[in-house]
PDB file of C-alpha atoms and ligand atoms in Angstrom:
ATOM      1  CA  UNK H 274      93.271 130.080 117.614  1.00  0.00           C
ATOM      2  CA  UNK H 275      91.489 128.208 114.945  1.00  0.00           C
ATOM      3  CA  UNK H 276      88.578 125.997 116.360  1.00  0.00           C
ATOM      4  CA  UNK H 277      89.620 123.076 113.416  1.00  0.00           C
ATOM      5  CA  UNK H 278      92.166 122.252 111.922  1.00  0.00           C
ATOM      6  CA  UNK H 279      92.795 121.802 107.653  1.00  0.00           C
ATOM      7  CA  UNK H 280      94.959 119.343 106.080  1.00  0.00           C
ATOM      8  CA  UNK H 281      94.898 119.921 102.374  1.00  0.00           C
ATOM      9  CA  UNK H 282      95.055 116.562 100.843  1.00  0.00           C
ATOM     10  CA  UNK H 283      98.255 117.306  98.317  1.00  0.00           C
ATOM     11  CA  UNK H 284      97.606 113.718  95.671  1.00  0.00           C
ATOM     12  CA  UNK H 285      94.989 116.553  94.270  1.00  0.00           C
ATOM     13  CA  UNK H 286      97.047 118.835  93.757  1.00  0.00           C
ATOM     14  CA  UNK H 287      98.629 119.942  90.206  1.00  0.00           C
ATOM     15  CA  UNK H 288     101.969 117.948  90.371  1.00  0.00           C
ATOM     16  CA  UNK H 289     103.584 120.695  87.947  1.00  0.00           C
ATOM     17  CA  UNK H 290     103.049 123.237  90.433  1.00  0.00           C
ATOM     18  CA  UNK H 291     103.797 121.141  93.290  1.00  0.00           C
ATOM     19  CA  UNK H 292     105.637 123.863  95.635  1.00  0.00           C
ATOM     20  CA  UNK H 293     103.562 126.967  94.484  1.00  0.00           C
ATOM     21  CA  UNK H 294      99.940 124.771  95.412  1.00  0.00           C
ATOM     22  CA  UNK H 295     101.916 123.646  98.557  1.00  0.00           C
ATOM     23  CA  UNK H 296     102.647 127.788  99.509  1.00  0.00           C
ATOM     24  CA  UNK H 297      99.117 128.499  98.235  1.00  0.00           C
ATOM     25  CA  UNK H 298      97.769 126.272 100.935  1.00  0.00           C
ATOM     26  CA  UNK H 299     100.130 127.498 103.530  1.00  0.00           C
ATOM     27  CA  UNK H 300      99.668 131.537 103.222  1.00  0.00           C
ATOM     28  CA  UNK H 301      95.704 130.307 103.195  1.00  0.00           C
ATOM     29  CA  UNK H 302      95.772 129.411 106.763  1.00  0.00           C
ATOM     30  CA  UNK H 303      95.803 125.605 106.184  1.00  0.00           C
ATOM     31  CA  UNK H 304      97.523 123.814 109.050  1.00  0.00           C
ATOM     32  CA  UNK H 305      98.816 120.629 108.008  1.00  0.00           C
ATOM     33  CA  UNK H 306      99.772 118.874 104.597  1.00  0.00           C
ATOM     34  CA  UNK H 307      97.887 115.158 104.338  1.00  0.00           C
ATOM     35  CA  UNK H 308     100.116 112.495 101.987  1.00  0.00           C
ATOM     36  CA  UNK H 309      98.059 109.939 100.614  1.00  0.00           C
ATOM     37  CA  UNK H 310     100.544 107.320 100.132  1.00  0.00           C
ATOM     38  CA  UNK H 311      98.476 103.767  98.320  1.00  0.00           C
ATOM     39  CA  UNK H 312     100.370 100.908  97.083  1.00  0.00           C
ATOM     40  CA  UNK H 313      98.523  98.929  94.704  1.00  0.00           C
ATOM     41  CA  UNK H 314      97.852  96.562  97.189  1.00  0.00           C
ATOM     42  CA  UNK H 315      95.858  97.623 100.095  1.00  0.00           C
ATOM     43  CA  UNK H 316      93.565  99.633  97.515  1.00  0.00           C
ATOM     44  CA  UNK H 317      93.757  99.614  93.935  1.00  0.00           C
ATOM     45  CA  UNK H 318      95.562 102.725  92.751  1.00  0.00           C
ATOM     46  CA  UNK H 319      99.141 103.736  93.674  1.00  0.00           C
ATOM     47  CA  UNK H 320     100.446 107.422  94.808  1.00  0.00           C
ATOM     48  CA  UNK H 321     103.438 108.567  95.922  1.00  0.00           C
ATOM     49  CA  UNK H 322     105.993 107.352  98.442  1.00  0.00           C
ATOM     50  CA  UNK H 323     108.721 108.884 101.108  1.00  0.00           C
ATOM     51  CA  UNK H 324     110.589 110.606  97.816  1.00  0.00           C
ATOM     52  CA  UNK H 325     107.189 112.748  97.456  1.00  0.00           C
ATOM     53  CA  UNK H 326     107.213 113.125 101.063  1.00  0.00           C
ATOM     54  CA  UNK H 327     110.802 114.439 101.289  1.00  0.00           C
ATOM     55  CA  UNK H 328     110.237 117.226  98.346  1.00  0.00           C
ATOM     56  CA  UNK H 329     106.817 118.380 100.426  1.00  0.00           C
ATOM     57  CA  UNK H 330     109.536 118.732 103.326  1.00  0.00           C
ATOM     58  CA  UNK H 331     111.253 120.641 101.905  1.00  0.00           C
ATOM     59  CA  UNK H 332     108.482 123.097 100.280  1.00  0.00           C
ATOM     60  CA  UNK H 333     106.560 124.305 103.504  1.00  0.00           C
ATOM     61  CA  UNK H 334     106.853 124.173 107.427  1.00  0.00           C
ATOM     62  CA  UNK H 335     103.579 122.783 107.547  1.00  0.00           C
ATOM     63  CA  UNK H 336     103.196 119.263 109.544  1.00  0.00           C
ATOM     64  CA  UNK H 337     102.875 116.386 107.294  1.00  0.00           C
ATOM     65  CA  UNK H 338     100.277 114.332 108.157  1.00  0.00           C
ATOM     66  CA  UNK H 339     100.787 110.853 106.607  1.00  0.00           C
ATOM     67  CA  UNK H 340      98.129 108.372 105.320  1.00  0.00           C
ATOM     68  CA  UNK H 341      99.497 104.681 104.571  1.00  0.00           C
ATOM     69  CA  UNK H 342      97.121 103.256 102.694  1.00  0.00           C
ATOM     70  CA  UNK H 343      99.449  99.802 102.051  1.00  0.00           C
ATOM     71  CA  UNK H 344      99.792  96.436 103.212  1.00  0.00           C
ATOM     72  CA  UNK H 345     102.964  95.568 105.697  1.00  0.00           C
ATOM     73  CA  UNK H 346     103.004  99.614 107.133  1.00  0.00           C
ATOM     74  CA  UNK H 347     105.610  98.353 109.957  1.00  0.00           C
ATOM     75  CA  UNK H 348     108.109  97.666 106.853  1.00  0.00           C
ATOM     76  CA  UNK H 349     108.178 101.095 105.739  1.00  0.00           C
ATOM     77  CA  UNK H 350     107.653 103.525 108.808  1.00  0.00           C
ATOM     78  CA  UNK H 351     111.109 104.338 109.367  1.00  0.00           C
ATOM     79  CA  UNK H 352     111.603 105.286 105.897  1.00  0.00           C
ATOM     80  CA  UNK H 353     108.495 107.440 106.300  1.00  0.00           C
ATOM     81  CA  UNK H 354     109.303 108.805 109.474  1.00  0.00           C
ATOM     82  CA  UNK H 355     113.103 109.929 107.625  1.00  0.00           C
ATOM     83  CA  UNK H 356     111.161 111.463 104.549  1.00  0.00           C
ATOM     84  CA  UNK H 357     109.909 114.062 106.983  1.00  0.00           C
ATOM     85  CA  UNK H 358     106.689 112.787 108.346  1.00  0.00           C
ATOM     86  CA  UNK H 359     105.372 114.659 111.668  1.00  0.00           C
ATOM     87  CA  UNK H 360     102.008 111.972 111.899  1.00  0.00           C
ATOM     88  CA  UNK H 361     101.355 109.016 110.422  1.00  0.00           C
ATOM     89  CA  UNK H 362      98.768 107.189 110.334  1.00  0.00           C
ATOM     90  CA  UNK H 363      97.463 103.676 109.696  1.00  0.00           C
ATOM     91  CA  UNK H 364      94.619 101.518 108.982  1.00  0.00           C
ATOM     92  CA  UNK H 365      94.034  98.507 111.121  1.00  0.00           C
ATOM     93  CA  UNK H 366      93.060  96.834 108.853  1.00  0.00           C
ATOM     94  CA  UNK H 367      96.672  96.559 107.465  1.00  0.00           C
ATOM     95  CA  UNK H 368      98.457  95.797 111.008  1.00  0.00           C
ATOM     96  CA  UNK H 369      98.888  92.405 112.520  1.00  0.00           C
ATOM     97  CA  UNK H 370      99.254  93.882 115.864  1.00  0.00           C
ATOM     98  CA  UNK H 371      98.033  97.758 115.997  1.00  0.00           C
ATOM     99  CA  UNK H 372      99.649  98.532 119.966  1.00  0.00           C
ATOM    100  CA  UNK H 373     102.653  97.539 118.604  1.00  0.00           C
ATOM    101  CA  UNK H 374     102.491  99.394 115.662  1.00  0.00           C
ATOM    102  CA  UNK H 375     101.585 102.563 117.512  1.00  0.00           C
ATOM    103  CA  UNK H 376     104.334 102.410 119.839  1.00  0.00           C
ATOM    104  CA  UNK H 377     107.081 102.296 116.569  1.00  0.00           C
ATOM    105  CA  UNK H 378     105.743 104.870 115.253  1.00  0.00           C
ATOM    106  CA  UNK H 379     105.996 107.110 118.531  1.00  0.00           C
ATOM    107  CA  UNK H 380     109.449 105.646 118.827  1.00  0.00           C
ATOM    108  CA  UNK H 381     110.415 106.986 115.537  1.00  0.00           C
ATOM    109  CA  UNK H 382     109.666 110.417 116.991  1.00  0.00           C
ATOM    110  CA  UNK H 383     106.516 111.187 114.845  1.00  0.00           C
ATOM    111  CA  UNK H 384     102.511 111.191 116.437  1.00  0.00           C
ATOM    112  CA  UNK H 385     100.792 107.511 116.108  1.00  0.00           C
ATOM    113  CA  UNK H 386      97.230 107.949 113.983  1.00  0.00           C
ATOM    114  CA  UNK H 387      94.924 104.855 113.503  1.00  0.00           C
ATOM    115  CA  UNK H 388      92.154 104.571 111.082  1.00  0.00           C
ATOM    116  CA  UNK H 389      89.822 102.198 109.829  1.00  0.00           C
ATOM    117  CA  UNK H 390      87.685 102.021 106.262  1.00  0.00           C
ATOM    118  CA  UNK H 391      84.489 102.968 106.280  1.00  0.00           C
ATOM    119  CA  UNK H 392      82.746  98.765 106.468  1.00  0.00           C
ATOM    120  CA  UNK H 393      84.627  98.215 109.791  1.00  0.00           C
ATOM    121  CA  UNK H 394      83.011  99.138 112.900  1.00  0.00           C
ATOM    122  CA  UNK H 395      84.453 101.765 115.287  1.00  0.00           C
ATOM    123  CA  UNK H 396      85.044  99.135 117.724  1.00  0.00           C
ATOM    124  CA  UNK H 397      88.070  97.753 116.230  1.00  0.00           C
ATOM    125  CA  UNK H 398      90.052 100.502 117.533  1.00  0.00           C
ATOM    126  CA  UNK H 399      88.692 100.620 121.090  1.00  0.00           C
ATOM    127  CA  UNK H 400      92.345  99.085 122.020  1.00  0.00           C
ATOM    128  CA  UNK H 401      93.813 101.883 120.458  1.00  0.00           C
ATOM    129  CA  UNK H 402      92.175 104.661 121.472  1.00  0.00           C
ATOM    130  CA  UNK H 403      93.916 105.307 124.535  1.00  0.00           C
ATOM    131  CA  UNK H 404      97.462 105.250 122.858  1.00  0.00           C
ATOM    132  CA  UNK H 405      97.024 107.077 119.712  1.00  0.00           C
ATOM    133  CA  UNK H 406      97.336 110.154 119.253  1.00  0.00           C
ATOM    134  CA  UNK H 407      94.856 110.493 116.088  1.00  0.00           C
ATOM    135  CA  UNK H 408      92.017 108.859 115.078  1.00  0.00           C
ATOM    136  CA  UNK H 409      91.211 108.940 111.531  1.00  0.00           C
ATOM    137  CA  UNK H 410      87.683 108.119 110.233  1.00  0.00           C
ATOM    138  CA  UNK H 411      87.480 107.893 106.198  1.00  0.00           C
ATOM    139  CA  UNK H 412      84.262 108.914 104.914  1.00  0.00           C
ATOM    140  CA  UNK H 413      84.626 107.542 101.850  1.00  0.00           C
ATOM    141  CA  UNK H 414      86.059 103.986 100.617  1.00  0.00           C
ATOM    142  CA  UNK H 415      89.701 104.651 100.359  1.00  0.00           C
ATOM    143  CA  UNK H 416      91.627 105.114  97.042  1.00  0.00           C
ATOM    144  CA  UNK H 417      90.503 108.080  95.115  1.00  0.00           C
ATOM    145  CA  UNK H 418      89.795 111.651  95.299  1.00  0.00           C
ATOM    146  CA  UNK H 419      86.910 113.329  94.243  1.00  0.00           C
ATOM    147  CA  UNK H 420      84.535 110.810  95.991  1.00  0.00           C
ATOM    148  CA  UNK H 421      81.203 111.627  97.497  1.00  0.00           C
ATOM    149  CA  UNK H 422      81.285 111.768 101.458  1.00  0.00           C
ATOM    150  CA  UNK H 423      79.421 109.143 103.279  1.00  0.00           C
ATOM    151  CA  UNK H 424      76.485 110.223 106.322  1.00  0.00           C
ATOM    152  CA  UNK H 425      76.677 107.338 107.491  1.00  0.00           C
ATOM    153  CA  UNK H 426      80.199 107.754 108.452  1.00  0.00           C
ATOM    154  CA  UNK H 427      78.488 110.548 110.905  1.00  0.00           C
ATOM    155  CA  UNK H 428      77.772 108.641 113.283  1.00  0.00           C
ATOM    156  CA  UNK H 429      80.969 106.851 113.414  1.00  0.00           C
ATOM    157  CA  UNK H 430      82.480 110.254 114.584  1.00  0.00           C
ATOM    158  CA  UNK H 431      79.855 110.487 117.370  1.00  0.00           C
ATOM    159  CA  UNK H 432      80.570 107.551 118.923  1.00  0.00           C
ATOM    160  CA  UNK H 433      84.419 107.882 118.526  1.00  0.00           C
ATOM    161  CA  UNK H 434      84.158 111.238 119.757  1.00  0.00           C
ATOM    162  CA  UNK H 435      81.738 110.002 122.651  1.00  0.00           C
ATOM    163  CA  UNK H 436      85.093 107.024 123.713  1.00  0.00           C
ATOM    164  CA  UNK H 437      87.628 109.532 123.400  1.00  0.00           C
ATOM    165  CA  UNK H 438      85.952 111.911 125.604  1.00  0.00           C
ATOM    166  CA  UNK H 439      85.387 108.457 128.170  1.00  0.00           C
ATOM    167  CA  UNK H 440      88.846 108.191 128.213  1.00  0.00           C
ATOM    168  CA  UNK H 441      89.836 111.769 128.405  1.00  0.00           C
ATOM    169  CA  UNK H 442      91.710 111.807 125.337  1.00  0.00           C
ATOM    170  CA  UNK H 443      93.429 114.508 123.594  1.00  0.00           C
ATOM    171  CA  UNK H 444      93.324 112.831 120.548  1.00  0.00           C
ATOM    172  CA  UNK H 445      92.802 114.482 117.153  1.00  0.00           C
ATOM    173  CA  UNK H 446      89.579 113.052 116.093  1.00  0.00           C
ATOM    174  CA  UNK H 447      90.632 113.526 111.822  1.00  0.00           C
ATOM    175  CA  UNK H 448      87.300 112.877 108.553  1.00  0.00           C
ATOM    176  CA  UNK H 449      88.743 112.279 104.885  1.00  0.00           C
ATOM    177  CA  UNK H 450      87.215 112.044 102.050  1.00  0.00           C
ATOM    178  CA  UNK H 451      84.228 114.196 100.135  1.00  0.00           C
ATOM    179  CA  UNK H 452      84.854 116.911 102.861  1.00  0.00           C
ATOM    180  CA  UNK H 453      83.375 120.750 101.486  1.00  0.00           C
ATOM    181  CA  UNK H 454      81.874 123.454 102.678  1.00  0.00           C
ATOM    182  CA  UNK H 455      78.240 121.754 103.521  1.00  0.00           C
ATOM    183  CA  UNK H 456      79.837 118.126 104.664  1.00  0.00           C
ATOM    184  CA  UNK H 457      82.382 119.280 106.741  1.00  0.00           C
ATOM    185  CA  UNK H 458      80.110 121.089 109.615  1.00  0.00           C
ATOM    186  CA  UNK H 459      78.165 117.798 109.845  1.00  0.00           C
ATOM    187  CA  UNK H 460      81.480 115.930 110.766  1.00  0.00           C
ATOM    188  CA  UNK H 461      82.643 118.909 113.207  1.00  0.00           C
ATOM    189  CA  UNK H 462      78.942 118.958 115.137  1.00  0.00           C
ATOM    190  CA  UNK H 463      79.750 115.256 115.137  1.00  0.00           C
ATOM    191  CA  UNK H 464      82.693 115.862 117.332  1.00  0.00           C
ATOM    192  CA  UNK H 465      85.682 115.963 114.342  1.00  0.00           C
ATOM    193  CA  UNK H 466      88.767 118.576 115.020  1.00  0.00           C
ATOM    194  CA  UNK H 467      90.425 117.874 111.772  1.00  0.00           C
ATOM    195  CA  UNK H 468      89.592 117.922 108.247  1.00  0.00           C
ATOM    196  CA  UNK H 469      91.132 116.458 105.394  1.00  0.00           C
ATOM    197  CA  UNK H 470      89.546 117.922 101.894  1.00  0.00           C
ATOM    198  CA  UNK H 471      91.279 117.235  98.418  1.00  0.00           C
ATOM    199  CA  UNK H 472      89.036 118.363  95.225  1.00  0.00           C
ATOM    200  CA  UNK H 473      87.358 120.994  97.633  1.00  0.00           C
ATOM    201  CA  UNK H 474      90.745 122.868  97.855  1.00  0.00           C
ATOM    202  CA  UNK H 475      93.023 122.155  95.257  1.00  0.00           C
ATOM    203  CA  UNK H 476      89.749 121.940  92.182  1.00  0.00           C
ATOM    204  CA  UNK H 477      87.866 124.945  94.017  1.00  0.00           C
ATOM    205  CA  UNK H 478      86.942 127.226  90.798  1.00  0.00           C
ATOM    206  CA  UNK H 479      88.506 130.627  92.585  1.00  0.00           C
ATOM    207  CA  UNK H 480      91.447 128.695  93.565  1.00  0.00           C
ATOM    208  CA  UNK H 481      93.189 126.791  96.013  1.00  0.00           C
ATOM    209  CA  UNK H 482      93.672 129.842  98.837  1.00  0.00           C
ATOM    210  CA  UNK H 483      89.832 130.678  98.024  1.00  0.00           C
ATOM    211  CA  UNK H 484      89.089 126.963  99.136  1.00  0.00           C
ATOM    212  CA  UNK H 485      91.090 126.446 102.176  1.00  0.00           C
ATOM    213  CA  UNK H 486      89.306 129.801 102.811  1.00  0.00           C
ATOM    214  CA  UNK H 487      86.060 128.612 102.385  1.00  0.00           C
ATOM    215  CA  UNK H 488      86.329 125.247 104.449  1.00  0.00           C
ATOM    216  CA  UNK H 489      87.854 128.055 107.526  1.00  0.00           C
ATOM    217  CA  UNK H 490      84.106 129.760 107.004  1.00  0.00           C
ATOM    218  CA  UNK H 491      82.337 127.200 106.413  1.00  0.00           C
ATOM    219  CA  UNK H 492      81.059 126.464 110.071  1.00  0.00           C
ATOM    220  CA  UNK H 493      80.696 129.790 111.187  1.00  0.00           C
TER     221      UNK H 493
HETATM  222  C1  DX5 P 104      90.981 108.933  99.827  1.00  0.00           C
HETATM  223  C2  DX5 P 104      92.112 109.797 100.345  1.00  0.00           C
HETATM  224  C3  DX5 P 104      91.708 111.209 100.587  1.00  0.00           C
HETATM  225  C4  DX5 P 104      91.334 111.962  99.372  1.00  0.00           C
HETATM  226  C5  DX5 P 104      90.417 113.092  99.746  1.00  0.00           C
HETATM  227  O1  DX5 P 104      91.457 107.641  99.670  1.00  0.00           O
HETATM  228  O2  DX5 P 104      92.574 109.263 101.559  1.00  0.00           O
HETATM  229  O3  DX5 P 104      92.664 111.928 101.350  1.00  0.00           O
HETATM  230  O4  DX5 P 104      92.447 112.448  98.667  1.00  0.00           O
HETATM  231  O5  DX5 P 104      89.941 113.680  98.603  1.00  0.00           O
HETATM  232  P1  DX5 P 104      88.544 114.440  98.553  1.00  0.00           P
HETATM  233  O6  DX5 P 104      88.591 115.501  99.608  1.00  0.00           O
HETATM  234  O7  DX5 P 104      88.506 114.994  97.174  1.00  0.00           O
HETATM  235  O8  DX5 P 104      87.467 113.422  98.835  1.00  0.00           O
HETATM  236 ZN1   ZN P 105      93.890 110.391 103.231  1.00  0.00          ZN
END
């Protein structure tokens, strides 16, 4: 049994190739797929919505774990949850009322995550902890790949880790952004189980099953 978890982040990826970098990840050992989806709105740039997600679905087995990075999530979850999502996860600084939209997602039959950008403090989600079933700390400012991680962000993990354990949750406790081979044993000392990486897997310089292999090493 793996000790972490992986979750290639796939808006890195080389679109062209979209199912053979999706199978690359897969026979690699990686054990989820993470979606970036951004509107425009929330942040600046703009990804890919449930269409992406329902060609991803049907390229691998792999769970998708989904990131909303847009404004109004509650609008769209169904949709997401039909595209094929297994998690999905949202910030709260989008929701008007996070409980509630935990318990829609759940209802929709995927896992409820909850995140939060790296300027708000932990404590916004100390309603949420006890109902979600992921916590997501970004450790960089959402919107782009390829940016450097944040140490700050490790003690944010610490003391989410430190609630979680209060509580006796069996929470995924999930770090995106600037995650590689040095950065990411920081965040798992720090109490992480999941690690979202995007340039260190698909831009790695032996290849994409050379970097989710190199992430699996890394804390060993
Ligand atoms: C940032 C995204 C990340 C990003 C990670 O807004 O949520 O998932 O793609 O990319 P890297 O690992 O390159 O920082
Ligand atoms: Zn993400």
């Amino acid at each position: 049994m793996n000790k972490f978890l992986i979750a290639p982040s796939i808006i890195a990826s080389d679109f062209t190739h979209l199912a053979d970098e999706i199978t690359a990840c897969e026979s690699a050992g990686a054990d989820w797929l993470h979606v970036d989806v951004m509107d425009g709105h929330f942040v600046p740039a703009i990804t890919v919505g449930p269409l992406f997600i329902e060609a991803c679905k049907r390229a691998t087995k792999l769970p998708l774990d989904i990131h909303l990075m847009i404004s109004n999530p509650d609008q769209q979850l169904d949709v997401f949850a039909k595209a094929g999502a297994n998690n999905i996860t949202v910030h709260v600084e989008a929701c008007s009322n996070l409980l509630k939209t935990i318990e829609k997602i759940k209802s929709l039959g995927c896992t409820a995550g909850v995140t939060l950008n790296p300027i708000t403090p932990a404590s916004a989600l100390d309603e949420a902890l006890s109902l979600a079933d992921l916590v997501l700390v970004m450790s960089v400012v959402p919107g782009y790949s390829g940016q450097a991680f944040m140490p700050e962000m490790i003690g944010k993990v610490e003391g989410i880790r430190n609630k979680l354990n209060a509580l006796r949750s069996p929470a995924h406790l999930e770090v995106d952004g600037g995650m590689a081979a040095d950065t990411l044993p920081l965040m798992h000392n720090a109490g992480a189980d999941v690690f979202v990486a995007g340039n260190a897997i698909f831009k790695f310089p032996q290849g994409v099953a050379a970097g989710v292999r190199a992430l699996r090493v890394s804390n060993v």
